[in-house]
């Protein structure tokens, strides 16, 4: 069975700080990986995805993530966060099942 | 192109009342899903429908029923609402036939059971 773990539950940063959110998954085969963002009061929106090819994936709004197969990880990064990045971030993995499994989410607060 | 549309956006119910949450998608997706989102729990799958005419239980199906009315619509019914069902409910759809396809989510229904 597939599973995903997000280690950081709450992250507080100041504007211009760098961001890295951890995501580790458990599944022995080929996976599709996703990061979603949920702004306050809104629905989940896709930030970026990986399904094959270059393990460094670039998404919207300056976010990127790196798939490291040996570490079963897909960490989300942004060099310089903005106040508008305040949101909840969810990692998701889709392996043998076509239904993705979501992590519990990381709440990011960026202070201006 | 509206994507995934959920109604209602907010609802307050009394314990024991019933109601149906509606979801429709206009992307011609085969698969549709119902999730509930609770603080610290992330998204938990209630039911899903791989294609028109099929439905299957997810992680937390107890207390809920679903109907895949046609390819566009997937409704979630609470037969006898309980306070533990207070949550934000999200409907999603996806095209499972293409590798790497993400889910598309509706705006959610905020449901409070008193």
mmCIF file of C-alpha atoms in Angstrom:
data_model
loop_
_atom_site.group_PDB
_atom_site.id
_atom_site.type_symbol
_atom_site.label_atom_id
_atom_site.label_comp_id
_atom_site.label_asym_id
_atom_site.label_seq_id
_atom_site.Cartn_x
_atom_site.Cartn_y
_atom_site.Cartn_z
ATOM 1 C CA UNK A 1 0.000 0.000 0.000
ATOM 2 C CA UNK A 2 1.135 3.513 -0.675
ATOM 3 C CA UNK A 3 1.534 6.115 2.050
ATOM 4 C CA UNK A 4 2.949 9.588 2.407
ATOM 5 C CA UNK A 5 4.374 11.481 5.340
ATOM 6 C CA UNK A 6 4.848 15.207 5.786
ATOM 7 C CA UNK A 7 7.149 15.858 8.697
ATOM 8 C CA UNK A 8 6.599 19.575 9.135
ATOM 9 C CA UNK A 9 3.119 20.297 10.428
ATOM 10 C CA UNK A 10 3.581 24.011 11.007
ATOM 11 C CA UNK A 11 6.222 26.283 9.516
ATOM 12 C CA UNK A 12 6.592 29.986 10.263
ATOM 13 C CA UNK A 13 8.930 32.109 8.149
ATOM 14 C CA UNK A 14 9.669 35.715 7.444
ATOM 15 C CA UNK A 15 9.390 37.090 3.928
ATOM 16 C CA UNK A 16 12.438 36.377 1.748
ATOM 17 C CA UNK A 17 13.382 33.308 3.769
ATOM 18 C CA UNK A 18 13.968 30.058 1.932
ATOM 19 C CA UNK A 19 11.465 27.242 2.217
ATOM 20 C CA UNK A 20 11.803 23.487 2.182
ATOM 21 C CA UNK A 21 8.892 21.226 3.092
ATOM 22 C CA UNK A 22 9.553 17.546 3.539
ATOM 23 C CA UNK A 23 7.581 14.755 1.898
ATOM 24 C CA UNK A 24 8.433 11.074 2.092
ATOM 25 C CA UNK A 25 6.420 8.290 0.553
ATOM 26 C CA UNK A 26 6.240 4.567 0.865
ATOM 27 C CA UNK A 27 5.718 2.480 -2.242
ATOM 28 C CA UNK A 28 7.986 0.016 -3.974
ATOM 29 C CA UNK A 29 7.141 0.712 -7.601
ATOM 30 C CA UNK A 30 6.743 3.572 -10.024
ATOM 31 C CA UNK A 31 5.032 6.599 -8.528
ATOM 32 C CA UNK A 32 3.429 9.844 -9.567
ATOM 33 C CA UNK A 33 4.010 12.634 -7.037
ATOM 34 C CA UNK A 34 2.148 15.880 -6.511
ATOM 35 C CA UNK A 35 2.221 18.994 -4.402
ATOM 36 C CA UNK A 36 -0.999 20.904 -3.881
ATOM 37 C CA UNK A 37 -1.551 24.266 -2.205
ATOM 38 C CA UNK A 38 -4.668 25.379 -0.382
ATOM 39 C CA UNK A 39 -4.963 29.117 0.271
ATOM 40 C CA UNK A 40 -7.185 30.138 3.193
ATOM 41 C CA UNK A 41 -10.813 29.401 2.407
ATOM 42 C CA UNK A 42 -10.071 27.951 -1.016
ATOM 43 C CA UNK A 43 -9.837 24.548 -2.656
ATOM 44 C CA UNK A 44 -6.683 22.599 -3.364
ATOM 45 C CA UNK A 45 -4.755 23.672 -6.436
ATOM 46 C CA UNK A 46 -1.949 21.793 -8.138
ATOM 47 C CA UNK A 47 1.483 23.350 -7.597
ATOM 48 C CA UNK A 48 3.557 20.812 -9.471
ATOM 49 C CA UNK A 49 3.765 17.152 -10.323
ATOM 50 C CA UNK A 50 6.286 14.474 -11.186
ATOM 51 C CA UNK A 51 5.537 11.380 -13.238
ATOM 52 C CA UNK A 52 8.726 10.704 -15.196
ATOM 53 C CA UNK A 53 11.862 12.312 -16.603
ATOM 54 C CA UNK A 54 13.820 15.103 -14.927
ATOM 55 C CA UNK A 55 13.586 14.613 -11.167
ATOM 56 C CA UNK A 56 13.730 18.365 -10.594
ATOM 57 C CA UNK A 57 10.268 19.670 -11.270
ATOM 58 C CA UNK A 58 9.373 23.338 -11.534
ATOM 59 C CA UNK A 59 5.875 24.496 -10.735
ATOM 60 C CA UNK A 60 3.904 27.659 -10.514
ATOM 61 C CA UNK A 61 4.793 30.701 -8.397
ATOM 62 C CA UNK A 62 8.504 29.854 -8.193
ATOM 63 C CA UNK A 63 8.084 26.526 -6.437
ATOM 64 C CA UNK A 64 10.122 23.466 -7.304
ATOM 65 C CA UNK A 65 10.471 19.935 -5.995
ATOM 66 C CA UNK A 66 13.083 17.255 -6.355
ATOM 67 C CA UNK A 67 12.276 13.566 -6.617
ATOM 68 C CA UNK A 68 15.013 11.520 -4.936
ATOM 69 C CA UNK A 69 14.136 7.911 -5.564
ATOM 70 C CA UNK A 70 16.780 6.489 -3.212
ATOM 71 C CA UNK A 71 15.335 8.511 -0.350
ATOM 72 C CA UNK A 72 11.669 8.082 -1.323
ATOM 73 C CA UNK A 73 11.382 11.841 -1.040
ATOM 74 C CA UNK A 74 9.763 14.686 -2.941
ATOM 75 C CA UNK A 75 10.575 17.857 -1.007
ATOM 76 C CA UNK A 76 9.094 21.193 -1.975
ATOM 77 C CA UNK A 77 11.343 24.246 -2.163
ATOM 78 C CA UNK A 78 11.161 27.944 -2.814
ATOM 79 C CA UNK A 79 14.206 30.231 -2.588
ATOM 80 C CA UNK A 80 12.381 33.279 -1.260
ATOM 81 C CA UNK A 81 8.871 33.137 0.182
ATOM 82 C CA UNK A 82 6.299 35.903 0.097
ATOM 83 C CA UNK A 83 3.464 36.761 2.449
ATOM 84 C CA UNK A 84 1.077 35.521 -0.247
ATOM 85 C CA UNK A 85 2.551 32.007 0.091
ATOM 86 C CA UNK A 86 0.759 31.634 3.418
ATOM 87 C CA UNK A 87 -1.278 28.489 2.861
ATOM 88 C CA UNK A 88 -1.506 24.804 3.579
ATOM 89 C CA UNK A 89 0.598 22.495 1.432
ATOM 90 C CA UNK A 90 -0.213 18.873 0.701
ATOM 91 C CA UNK A 91 2.001 16.218 -0.788
ATOM 92 C CA UNK A 92 0.308 13.316 -2.592
ATOM 93 C CA UNK A 93 1.545 10.026 -4.045
ATOM 94 C CA UNK A 94 -0.075 7.806 -6.620
ATOM 95 C CA UNK A 95 1.476 4.373 -6.965
ATOM 96 C CA UNK A 96 -0.201 1.077 -7.583
ATOM 97 C CA UNK A 97 -3.617 2.494 -6.915
ATOM 98 C CA UNK A 98 -4.890 5.139 -9.279
ATOM 99 C CA UNK A 99 -6.207 6.980 -6.254
ATOM 100 C CA UNK A 100 -3.651 9.334 -4.720
ATOM 101 C CA UNK A 101 -2.883 9.289 -1.043
ATOM 102 C CA UNK A 102 -2.503 12.691 0.589
ATOM 103 C CA UNK A 103 -0.249 13.685 3.428
ATOM 104 C CA UNK A 104 -1.669 15.470 6.462
ATOM 105 C CA UNK A 105 -0.504 18.817 5.211
ATOM 106 C CA UNK A 106 1.928 21.520 6.315
ATOM 107 C CA UNK A 107 0.619 24.875 7.413
ATOM 108 C CA UNK A 108 2.929 27.677 6.267
ATOM 109 C CA UNK A 109 2.677 31.168 7.730
ATOM 110 C CA UNK A 110 4.836 33.885 6.211
ATOM 111 C CA UNK A 111 5.242 37.073 8.194
ATOM 112 C CA UNK A 112 5.625 40.297 6.199
ATOM 113 C CA UNK B 1 -15.166 26.210 -18.032
ATOM 114 C CA UNK B 2 -16.296 25.810 -14.422
ATOM 115 C CA UNK B 3 -14.255 22.694 -13.503
ATOM 116 C CA UNK B 4 -15.700 21.045 -10.403
ATOM 117 C CA UNK B 5 -18.782 22.669 -8.896
ATOM 118 C CA UNK B 6 -20.082 21.843 -5.420
ATOM 119 C CA UNK B 7 -23.329 22.872 -3.793
ATOM 120 C CA UNK B 8 -24.079 24.071 -1.229
ATOM 121 C CA UNK B 9 -21.035 25.995 -0.018
ATOM 122 C CA UNK B 10 -22.220 26.117 3.593
ATOM 123 C CA UNK B 11 -24.774 24.139 5.546
ATOM 124 C CA UNK B 12 -25.802 23.777 9.171
ATOM 125 C CA UNK B 13 -27.750 20.684 10.178
ATOM 126 C CA UNK B 14 -29.192 19.292 13.355
ATOM 127 C CA UNK B 15 -28.177 15.843 14.522
ATOM 128 C CA UNK B 16 -30.287 13.234 12.767
ATOM 129 C CA UNK B 17 -31.150 15.341 9.743
ATOM 130 C CA UNK B 18 -30.272 14.149 6.277
ATOM 131 C CA UNK B 19 -28.866 16.007 3.317
ATOM 132 C CA UNK B 20 -27.179 15.507 -0.032
ATOM 133 C CA UNK B 21 -24.074 17.291 -1.206
ATOM 134 C CA UNK B 22 -23.967 17.793 -4.951
ATOM 135 C CA UNK B 23 -20.936 17.722 -7.213
ATOM 136 C CA UNK B 24 -20.646 18.163 -10.961
ATOM 137 C CA UNK B 25 -17.643 18.342 -13.286
ATOM 138 C CA UNK B 26 -17.484 19.515 -16.877
ATOM 139 C CA UNK B 27 -14.063 18.111 -17.822
ATOM 140 C CA UNK B 28 -15.348 14.745 -19.062
ATOM 141 C CA UNK B 29 -13.347 12.978 -16.352
ATOM 142 C CA UNK B 30 -14.007 9.339 -15.657
ATOM 143 C CA UNK B 31 -13.227 9.347 -11.949
ATOM 144 C CA UNK B 32 -14.787 11.338 -9.138
ATOM 145 C CA UNK B 33 -14.073 11.426 -5.427
ATOM 146 C CA UNK B 34 -15.425 12.704 -2.133
ATOM 147 C CA UNK B 35 -13.025 13.726 0.625
ATOM 148 C CA UNK B 36 -13.442 15.213 4.050
ATOM 149 C CA UNK B 37 -10.859 17.576 5.467
ATOM 150 C CA UNK B 38 -10.380 17.936 9.209
ATOM 151 C CA UNK B 39 -7.683 19.899 11.060
ATOM 152 C CA UNK B 40 -4.468 17.891 11.363
ATOM 153 C CA UNK B 41 -5.943 14.970 9.428
ATOM 154 C CA UNK B 42 -5.404 16.133 5.881
ATOM 155 C CA UNK B 43 -7.734 14.763 3.236
ATOM 156 C CA UNK B 44 -9.462 11.467 3.868
ATOM 157 C CA UNK B 45 -11.231 9.662 1.073
ATOM 158 C CA UNK B 46 -14.877 8.853 1.781
ATOM 159 C CA UNK B 47 -16.012 7.270 -1.494
ATOM 160 C CA UNK B 48 -14.871 7.272 -5.058
ATOM 161 C CA UNK B 49 -16.224 6.362 -8.447
ATOM 162 C CA UNK B 50 -13.831 5.050 -11.068
ATOM 163 C CA UNK B 51 -16.365 5.421 -13.833
ATOM 164 C CA UNK B 52 -20.036 5.994 -14.421
ATOM 165 C CA UNK B 53 -22.031 3.267 -12.734
ATOM 166 C CA UNK B 54 -19.382 2.226 -10.204
ATOM 167 C CA UNK B 55 -18.700 3.357 -6.663
ATOM 168 C CA UNK B 56 -16.307 2.110 -3.988
ATOM 169 C CA UNK B 57 -15.591 2.818 -0.360
ATOM 170 C CA UNK B 58 -12.615 4.847 0.650
ATOM 171 C CA UNK B 59 -10.934 5.266 4.008
ATOM 172 C CA UNK B 60 -13.892 6.672 5.991
ATOM 173 C CA UNK B 61 -17.192 5.595 4.376
ATOM 174 C CA UNK B 62 -19.302 4.993 7.486
ATOM 175 C CA UNK B 63 -22.336 7.243 7.723
ATOM 176 C CA UNK B 64 -22.271 8.187 4.042
ATOM 177 C CA UNK B 65 -23.729 6.990 0.764
ATOM 178 C CA UNK B 66 -22.962 8.103 -2.768
ATOM 179 C CA UNK B 67 -24.583 8.082 -6.173
ATOM 180 C CA UNK B 68 -22.836 8.434 -9.507
ATOM 181 C CA UNK B 69 -25.825 9.803 -11.360
ATOM 182 C CA UNK B 70 -24.036 10.115 -14.696
ATOM 183 C CA UNK B 71 -20.539 10.902 -15.876
ATOM 184 C CA UNK B 72 -20.805 14.509 -14.716
ATOM 185 C CA UNK B 73 -22.420 14.163 -11.302
ATOM 186 C CA UNK B 74 -21.432 12.454 -8.062
ATOM 187 C CA UNK B 75 -23.481 13.130 -4.939
ATOM 188 C CA UNK B 76 -22.741 12.413 -1.289
ATOM 189 C CA UNK B 77 -25.575 11.738 1.141
ATOM 190 C CA UNK B 78 -25.650 11.868 4.902
ATOM 191 C CA UNK B 79 -28.666 9.824 5.975
ATOM 192 C CA UNK B 80 -28.587 10.752 9.674
ATOM 193 C CA UNK B 81 -26.084 13.485 10.381
ATOM 194 C CA UNK B 82 -23.871 13.263 13.469
ATOM 195 C CA UNK B 83 -21.640 15.939 15.065
ATOM 196 C CA UNK B 84 -18.585 13.857 14.078
ATOM 197 C CA UNK B 85 -19.456 14.595 10.461
ATOM 198 C CA UNK B 86 -18.806 18.290 10.942
ATOM 199 C CA UNK B 87 -16.105 18.920 8.378
ATOM 200 C CA UNK B 88 -15.210 20.491 5.067
ATOM 201 C CA UNK B 89 -16.142 18.227 2.174
ATOM 202 C CA UNK B 90 -14.329 18.336 -1.140
ATOM 203 C CA UNK B 91 -15.309 16.739 -4.382
ATOM 204 C CA UNK B 92 -12.612 16.014 -6.952
ATOM 205 C CA UNK B 93 -12.351 14.511 -10.417
ATOM 206 C CA UNK B 94 -9.538 13.150 -12.542
ATOM 207 C CA UNK B 95 -8.792 11.385 -15.768
ATOM 208 C CA UNK B 96 -7.125 8.164 -14.684
ATOM 209 C CA UNK B 97 -6.321 7.022 -18.170
ATOM 210 C CA UNK B 98 -3.422 9.416 -18.535
ATOM 211 C CA UNK B 99 -0.270 9.027 -16.476
ATOM 212 C CA UNK B 100 0.446 11.706 -13.966
ATOM 213 C CA UNK B 101 -2.937 13.317 -14.153
ATOM 214 C CA UNK B 102 -3.751 15.257 -11.012
ATOM 215 C CA UNK B 103 -7.087 15.662 -9.375
ATOM 216 C CA UNK B 104 -9.147 18.794 -9.788
ATOM 217 C CA UNK B 105 -10.992 19.969 -6.694
ATOM 218 C CA UNK B 106 -14.184 21.855 -6.047
ATOM 219 C CA UNK B 107 -14.418 24.796 -3.643
ATOM 220 C CA UNK B 108 -15.703 22.659 -0.796
ATOM 221 C CA UNK B 109 -18.809 22.451 1.359
ATOM 222 C CA UNK B 110 -18.481 23.571 4.959
ATOM 223 C CA UNK B 111 -20.878 21.440 6.971
ATOM 224 C CA UNK B 112 -21.686 21.899 10.643
ATOM 225 C CA UNK B 113 -23.768 19.397 12.571
ATOM 226 C CA UNK B 114 -25.237 20.683 15.812
#
